[in-house]
mmCIF file of C-alpha atoms in Angstrom:
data_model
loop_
_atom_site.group_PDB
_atom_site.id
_atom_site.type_symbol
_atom_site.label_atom_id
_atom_site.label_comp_id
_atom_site.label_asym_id
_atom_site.label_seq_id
_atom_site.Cartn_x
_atom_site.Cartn_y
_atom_site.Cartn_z
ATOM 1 C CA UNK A 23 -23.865 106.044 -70.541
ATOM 2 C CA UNK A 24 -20.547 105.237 -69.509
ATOM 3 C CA UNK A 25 -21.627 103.723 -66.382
ATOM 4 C CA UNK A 26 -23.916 101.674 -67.886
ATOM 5 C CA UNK A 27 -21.166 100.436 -70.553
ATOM 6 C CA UNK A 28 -18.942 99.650 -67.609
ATOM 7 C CA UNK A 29 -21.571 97.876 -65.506
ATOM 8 C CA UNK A 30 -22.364 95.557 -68.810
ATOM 9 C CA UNK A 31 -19.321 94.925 -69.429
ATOM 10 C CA UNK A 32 -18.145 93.987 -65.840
ATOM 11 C CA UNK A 33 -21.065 91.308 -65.700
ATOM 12 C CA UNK A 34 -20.300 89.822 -69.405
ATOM 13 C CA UNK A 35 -17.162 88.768 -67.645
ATOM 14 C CA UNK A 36 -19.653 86.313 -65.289
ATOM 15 C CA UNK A 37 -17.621 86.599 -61.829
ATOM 16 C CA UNK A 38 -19.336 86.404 -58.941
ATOM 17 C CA UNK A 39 -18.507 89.085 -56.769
ATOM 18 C CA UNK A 40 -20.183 91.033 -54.592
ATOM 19 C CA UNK A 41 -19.778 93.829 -56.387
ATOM 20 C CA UNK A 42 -21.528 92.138 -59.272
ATOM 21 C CA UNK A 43 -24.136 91.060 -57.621
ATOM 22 C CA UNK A 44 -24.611 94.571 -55.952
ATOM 23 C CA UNK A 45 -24.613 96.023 -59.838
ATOM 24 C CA UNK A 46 -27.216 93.648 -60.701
ATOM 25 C CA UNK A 47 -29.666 94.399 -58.179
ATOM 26 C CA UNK A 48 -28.614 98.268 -58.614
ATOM 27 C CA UNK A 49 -29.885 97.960 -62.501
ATOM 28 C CA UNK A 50 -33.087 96.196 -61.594
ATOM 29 C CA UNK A 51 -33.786 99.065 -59.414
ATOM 30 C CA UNK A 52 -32.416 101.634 -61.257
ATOM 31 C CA UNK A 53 -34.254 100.599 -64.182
ATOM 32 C CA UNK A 54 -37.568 100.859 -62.253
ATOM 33 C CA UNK A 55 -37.030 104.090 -60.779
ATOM 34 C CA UNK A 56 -35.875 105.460 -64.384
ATOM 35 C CA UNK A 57 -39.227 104.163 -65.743
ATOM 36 C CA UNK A 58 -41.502 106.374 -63.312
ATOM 37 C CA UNK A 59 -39.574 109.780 -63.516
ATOM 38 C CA UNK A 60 -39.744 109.111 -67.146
ATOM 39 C CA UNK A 61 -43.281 109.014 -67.065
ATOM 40 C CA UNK A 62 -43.416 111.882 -64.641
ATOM 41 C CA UNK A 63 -41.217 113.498 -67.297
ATOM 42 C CA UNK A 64 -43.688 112.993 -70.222
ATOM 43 C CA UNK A 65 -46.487 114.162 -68.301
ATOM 44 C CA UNK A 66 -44.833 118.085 -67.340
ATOM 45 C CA UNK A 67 -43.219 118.036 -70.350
ATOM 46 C CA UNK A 68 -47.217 117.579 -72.155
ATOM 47 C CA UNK A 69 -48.970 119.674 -69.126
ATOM 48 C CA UNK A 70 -45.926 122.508 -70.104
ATOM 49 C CA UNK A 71 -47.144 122.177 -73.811
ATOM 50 C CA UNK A 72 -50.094 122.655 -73.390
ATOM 51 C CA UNK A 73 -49.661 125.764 -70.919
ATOM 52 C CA UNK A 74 -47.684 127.417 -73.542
ATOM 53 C CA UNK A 75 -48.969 126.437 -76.739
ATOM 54 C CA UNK A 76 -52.082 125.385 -76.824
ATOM 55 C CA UNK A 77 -53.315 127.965 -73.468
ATOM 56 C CA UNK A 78 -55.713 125.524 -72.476
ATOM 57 C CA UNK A 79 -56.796 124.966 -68.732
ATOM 58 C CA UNK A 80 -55.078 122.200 -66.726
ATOM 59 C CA UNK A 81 -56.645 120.934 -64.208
ATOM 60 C CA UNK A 82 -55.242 121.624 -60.892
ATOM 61 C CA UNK A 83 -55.887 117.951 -59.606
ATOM 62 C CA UNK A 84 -53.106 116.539 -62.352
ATOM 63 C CA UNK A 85 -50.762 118.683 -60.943
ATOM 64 C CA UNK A 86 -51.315 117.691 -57.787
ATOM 65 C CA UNK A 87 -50.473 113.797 -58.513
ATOM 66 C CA UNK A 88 -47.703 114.837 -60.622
ATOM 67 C CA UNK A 89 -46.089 116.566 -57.247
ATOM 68 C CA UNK A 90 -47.480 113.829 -55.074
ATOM 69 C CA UNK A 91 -45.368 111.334 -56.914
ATOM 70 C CA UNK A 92 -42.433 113.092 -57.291
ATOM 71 C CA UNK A 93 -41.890 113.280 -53.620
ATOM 72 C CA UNK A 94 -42.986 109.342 -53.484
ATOM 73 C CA UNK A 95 -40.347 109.263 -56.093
ATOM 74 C CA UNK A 96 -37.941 111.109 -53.819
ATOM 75 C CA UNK A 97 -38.451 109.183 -50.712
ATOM 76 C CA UNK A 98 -37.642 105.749 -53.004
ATOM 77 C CA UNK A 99 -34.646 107.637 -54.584
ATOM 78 C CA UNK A 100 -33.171 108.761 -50.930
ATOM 79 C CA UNK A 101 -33.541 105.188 -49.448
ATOM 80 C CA UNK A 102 -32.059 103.392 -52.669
ATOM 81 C CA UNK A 103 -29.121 105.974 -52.233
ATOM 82 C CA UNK A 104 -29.129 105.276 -48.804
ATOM 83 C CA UNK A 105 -29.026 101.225 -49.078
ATOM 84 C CA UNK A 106 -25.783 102.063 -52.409
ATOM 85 C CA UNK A 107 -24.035 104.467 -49.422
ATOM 86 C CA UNK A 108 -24.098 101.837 -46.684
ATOM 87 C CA UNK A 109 -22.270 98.835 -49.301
ATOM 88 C CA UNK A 110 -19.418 101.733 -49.310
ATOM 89 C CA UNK A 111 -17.421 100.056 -46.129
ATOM 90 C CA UNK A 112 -18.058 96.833 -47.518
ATOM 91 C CA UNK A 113 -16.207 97.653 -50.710
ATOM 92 C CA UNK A 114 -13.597 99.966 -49.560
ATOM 93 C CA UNK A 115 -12.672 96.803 -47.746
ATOM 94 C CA UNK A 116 -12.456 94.498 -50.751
ATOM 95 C CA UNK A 117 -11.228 97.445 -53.217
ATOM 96 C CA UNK A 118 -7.929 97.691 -50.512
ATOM 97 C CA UNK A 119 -7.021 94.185 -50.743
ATOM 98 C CA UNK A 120 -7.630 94.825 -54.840
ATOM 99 C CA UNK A 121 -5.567 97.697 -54.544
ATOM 100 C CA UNK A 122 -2.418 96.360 -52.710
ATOM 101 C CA UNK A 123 -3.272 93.055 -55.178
ATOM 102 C CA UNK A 124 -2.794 95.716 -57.864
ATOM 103 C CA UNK A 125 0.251 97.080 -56.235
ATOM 104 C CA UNK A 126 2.103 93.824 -55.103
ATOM 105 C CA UNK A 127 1.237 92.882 -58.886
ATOM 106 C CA UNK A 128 2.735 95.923 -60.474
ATOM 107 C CA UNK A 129 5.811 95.952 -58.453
ATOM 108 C CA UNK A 130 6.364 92.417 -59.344
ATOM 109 C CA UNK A 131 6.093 93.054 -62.892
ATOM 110 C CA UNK A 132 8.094 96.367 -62.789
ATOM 111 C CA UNK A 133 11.101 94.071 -61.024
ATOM 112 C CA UNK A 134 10.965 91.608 -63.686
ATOM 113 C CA UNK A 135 11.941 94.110 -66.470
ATOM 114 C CA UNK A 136 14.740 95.568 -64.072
ATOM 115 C CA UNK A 137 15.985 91.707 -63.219
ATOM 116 C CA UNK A 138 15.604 91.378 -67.355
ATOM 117 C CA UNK A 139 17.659 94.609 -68.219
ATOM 118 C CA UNK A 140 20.363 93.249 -65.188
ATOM 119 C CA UNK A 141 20.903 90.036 -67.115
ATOM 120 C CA UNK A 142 20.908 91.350 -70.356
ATOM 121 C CA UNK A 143 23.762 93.567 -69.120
ATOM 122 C CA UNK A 144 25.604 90.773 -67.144
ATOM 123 C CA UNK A 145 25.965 89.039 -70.637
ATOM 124 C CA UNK A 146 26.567 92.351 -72.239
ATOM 125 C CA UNK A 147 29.295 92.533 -69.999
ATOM 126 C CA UNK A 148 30.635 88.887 -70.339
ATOM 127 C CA UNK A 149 30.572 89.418 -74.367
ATOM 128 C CA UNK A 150 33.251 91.919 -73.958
ATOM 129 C CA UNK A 151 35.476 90.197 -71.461
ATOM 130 C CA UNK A 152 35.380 86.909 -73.520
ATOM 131 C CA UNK A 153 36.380 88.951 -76.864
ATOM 132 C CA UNK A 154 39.082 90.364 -75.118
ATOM 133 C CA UNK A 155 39.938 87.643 -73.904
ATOM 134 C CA UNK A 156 39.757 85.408 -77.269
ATOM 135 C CA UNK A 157 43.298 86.049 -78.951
ATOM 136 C CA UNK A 158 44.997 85.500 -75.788
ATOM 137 C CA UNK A 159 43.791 81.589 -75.419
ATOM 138 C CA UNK A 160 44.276 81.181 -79.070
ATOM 139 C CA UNK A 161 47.806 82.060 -78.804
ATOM 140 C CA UNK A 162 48.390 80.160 -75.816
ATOM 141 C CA UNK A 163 46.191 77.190 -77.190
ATOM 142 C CA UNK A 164 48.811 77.339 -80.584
ATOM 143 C CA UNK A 165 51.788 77.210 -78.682
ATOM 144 C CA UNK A 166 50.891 74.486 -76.407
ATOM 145 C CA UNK A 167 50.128 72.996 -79.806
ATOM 146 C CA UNK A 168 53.387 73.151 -81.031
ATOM 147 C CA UNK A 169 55.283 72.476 -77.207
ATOM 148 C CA UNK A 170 52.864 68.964 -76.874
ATOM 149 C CA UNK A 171 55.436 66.319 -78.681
ATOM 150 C CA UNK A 172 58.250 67.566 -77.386
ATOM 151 C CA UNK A 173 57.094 67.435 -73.910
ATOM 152 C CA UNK A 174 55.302 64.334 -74.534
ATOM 153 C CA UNK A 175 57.902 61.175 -74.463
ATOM 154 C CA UNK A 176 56.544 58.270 -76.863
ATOM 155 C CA UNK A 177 55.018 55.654 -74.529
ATOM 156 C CA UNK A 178 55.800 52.494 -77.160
ATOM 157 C CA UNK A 179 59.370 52.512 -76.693
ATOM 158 C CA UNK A 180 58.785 52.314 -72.918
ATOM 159 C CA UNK A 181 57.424 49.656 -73.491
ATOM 160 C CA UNK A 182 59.539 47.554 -75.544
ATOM 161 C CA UNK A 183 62.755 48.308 -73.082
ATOM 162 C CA UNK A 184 60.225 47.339 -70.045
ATOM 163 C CA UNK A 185 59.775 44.096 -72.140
ATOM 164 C CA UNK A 186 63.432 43.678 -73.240
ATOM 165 C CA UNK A 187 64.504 43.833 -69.793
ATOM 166 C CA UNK A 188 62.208 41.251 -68.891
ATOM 167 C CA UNK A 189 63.038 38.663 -71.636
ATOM 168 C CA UNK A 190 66.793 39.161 -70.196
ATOM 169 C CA UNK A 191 65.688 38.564 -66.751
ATOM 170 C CA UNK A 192 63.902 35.349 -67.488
ATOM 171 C CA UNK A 193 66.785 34.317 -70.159
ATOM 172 C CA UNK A 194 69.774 34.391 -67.024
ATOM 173 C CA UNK A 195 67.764 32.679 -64.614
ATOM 174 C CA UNK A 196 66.471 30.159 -66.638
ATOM 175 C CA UNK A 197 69.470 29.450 -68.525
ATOM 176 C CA UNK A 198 70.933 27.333 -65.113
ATOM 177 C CA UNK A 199 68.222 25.353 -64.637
ATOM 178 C CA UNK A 200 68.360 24.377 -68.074
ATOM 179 C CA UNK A 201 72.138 22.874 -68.475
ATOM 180 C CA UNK A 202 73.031 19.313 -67.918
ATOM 181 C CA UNK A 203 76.707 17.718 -67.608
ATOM 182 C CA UNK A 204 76.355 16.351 -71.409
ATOM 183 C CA UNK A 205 74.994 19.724 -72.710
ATOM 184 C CA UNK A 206 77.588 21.708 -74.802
ATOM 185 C CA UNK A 207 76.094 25.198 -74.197
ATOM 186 C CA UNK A 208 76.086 27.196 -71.635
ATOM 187 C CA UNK A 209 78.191 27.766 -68.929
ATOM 188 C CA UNK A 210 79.133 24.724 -67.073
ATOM 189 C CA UNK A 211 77.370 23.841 -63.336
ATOM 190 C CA UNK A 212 79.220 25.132 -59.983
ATOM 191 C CA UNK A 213 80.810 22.392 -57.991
ATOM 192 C CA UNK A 214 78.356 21.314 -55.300
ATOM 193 C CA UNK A 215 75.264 22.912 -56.961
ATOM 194 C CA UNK A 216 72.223 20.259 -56.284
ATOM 195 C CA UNK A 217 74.529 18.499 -53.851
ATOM 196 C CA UNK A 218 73.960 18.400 -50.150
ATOM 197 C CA UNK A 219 76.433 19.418 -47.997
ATOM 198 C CA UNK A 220 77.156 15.704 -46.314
ATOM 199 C CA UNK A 221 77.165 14.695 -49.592
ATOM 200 C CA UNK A 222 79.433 15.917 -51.924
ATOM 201 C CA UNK A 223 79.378 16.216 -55.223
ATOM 202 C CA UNK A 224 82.291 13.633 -57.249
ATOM 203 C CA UNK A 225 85.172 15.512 -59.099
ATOM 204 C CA UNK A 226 85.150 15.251 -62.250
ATOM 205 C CA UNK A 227 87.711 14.672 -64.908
ATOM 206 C CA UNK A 228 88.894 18.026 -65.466
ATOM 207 C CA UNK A 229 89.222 18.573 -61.957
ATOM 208 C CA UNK A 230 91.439 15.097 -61.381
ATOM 209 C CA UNK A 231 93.907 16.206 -64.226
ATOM 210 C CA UNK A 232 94.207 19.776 -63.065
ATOM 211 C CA UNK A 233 95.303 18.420 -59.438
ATOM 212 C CA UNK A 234 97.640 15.449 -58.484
ATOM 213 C CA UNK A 235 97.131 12.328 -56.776
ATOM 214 C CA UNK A 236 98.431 11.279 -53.628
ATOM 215 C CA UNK A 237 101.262 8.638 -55.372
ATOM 216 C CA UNK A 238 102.645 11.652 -57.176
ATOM 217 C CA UNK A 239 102.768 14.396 -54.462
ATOM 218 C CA UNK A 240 104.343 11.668 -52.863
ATOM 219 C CA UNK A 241 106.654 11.302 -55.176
ATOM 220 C CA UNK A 242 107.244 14.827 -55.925
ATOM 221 C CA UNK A 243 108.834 15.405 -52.058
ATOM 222 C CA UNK A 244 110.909 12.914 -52.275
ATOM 223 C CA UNK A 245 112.346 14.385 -55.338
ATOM 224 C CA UNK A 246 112.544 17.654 -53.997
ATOM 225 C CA UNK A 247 116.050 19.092 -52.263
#
């Protein structure tokens, strides 16, 4: 009975294999050969009654055919046993590659729960460290909290003493450029500034009063002892 629940339930699955093709042509057979020793069955089993309980004759001929077809029976038997026996190299063939299928399959599946429990402990592992680990950046993280203005320097000043320096710069060398003779600021223009050397510039008043003429340094050494 088992067998026969196996063998239905392997072809309900509907592979074709050859093993499931050799189980359906085993149950066709199978069933035909159970069908004539069942009737052989019947028939001892009533020729047996009848011997026992009712003690009538039997004829000798029924036994006879009775024997005659177990041995027919036999002889079918032996060669369906014979034709199942000889399928048994081609199956151990395909049942090895199942096998080390089976094996390759469960030591892949056995390596995934080891890789699994390996990770799990890796981050088991990095849990702890980064607890322990936790007050220490905090404190750092809070002091560098507190050091950060005083290292840092304020960038806007920078730049307004970058900027003053440069309105000073243009102011003094623009501010020559910018005075005429008539102007009353500013400082007044360097003798010989815009003046060519061949050409040089005319004294002005200032200058003429601060030096004397030729009549009066003239005059001057005759005066003198």
């Amino acid at each position: 009975m088992h067998r026969y629940i196996s063998t239905k339930v392997l072809l309900a699955e509907g592979r074709e294999t050859p093993f499931a093709e050799h189980c359906r042509n085993y149950e066709s057979t199978y069933r035909a050969l159970q069908l004539e020793i069942q009737g052989l069955k019947d028939q001892v089993q009533e020729l047996h009654r009848d011997l026992t309980k009712h003690h009538s004759l039997i004829k000798t001929e029924i036994m006879s055919e009775i024997l005659q077809k177990s041995l027919q029976m036999d002889v079918q038997i032996a060669a369906h046993y014979s034709a199942v026996e000889m399928m048994r190299s081609v199956f151990e063939e395909v049942w090895e590659e199942t096998y080390q299928r089976v094996a390759n399959e469960q030591e892949i599946y056995e390596a995934q729960l080891h890789d699994l429990l390996q990770l799990r402990q890796e981050n088991s592992c990095l849990t702890t460290i980064t607890k322990q680990i936790a007050p220490y950046v905090r404190s750092i993280a809070k002091v560098k909290e507190r050091l950060q203005p005083r290292l840092q320097e304020p960038r806007e000043p920078k730049e307004e003493q970058a900027q003053m320096l440069l309105k000073v710069c243009d102011d003094s060398e623009a501010a020559p450029r910018d005075t005429s003779p008539g102007s009353r600021e500013g400082p007044p223009a360097s003798p010989g500034e815009g003046c060519t050397p061949r050409d040089p510039p005319p004294k002005s008043k200032e200058c003429r009063r601060g030096q004397p003429s030729g009549a009066e340094s003239a005059a001057q050494q005759e005066l003198a002892p």
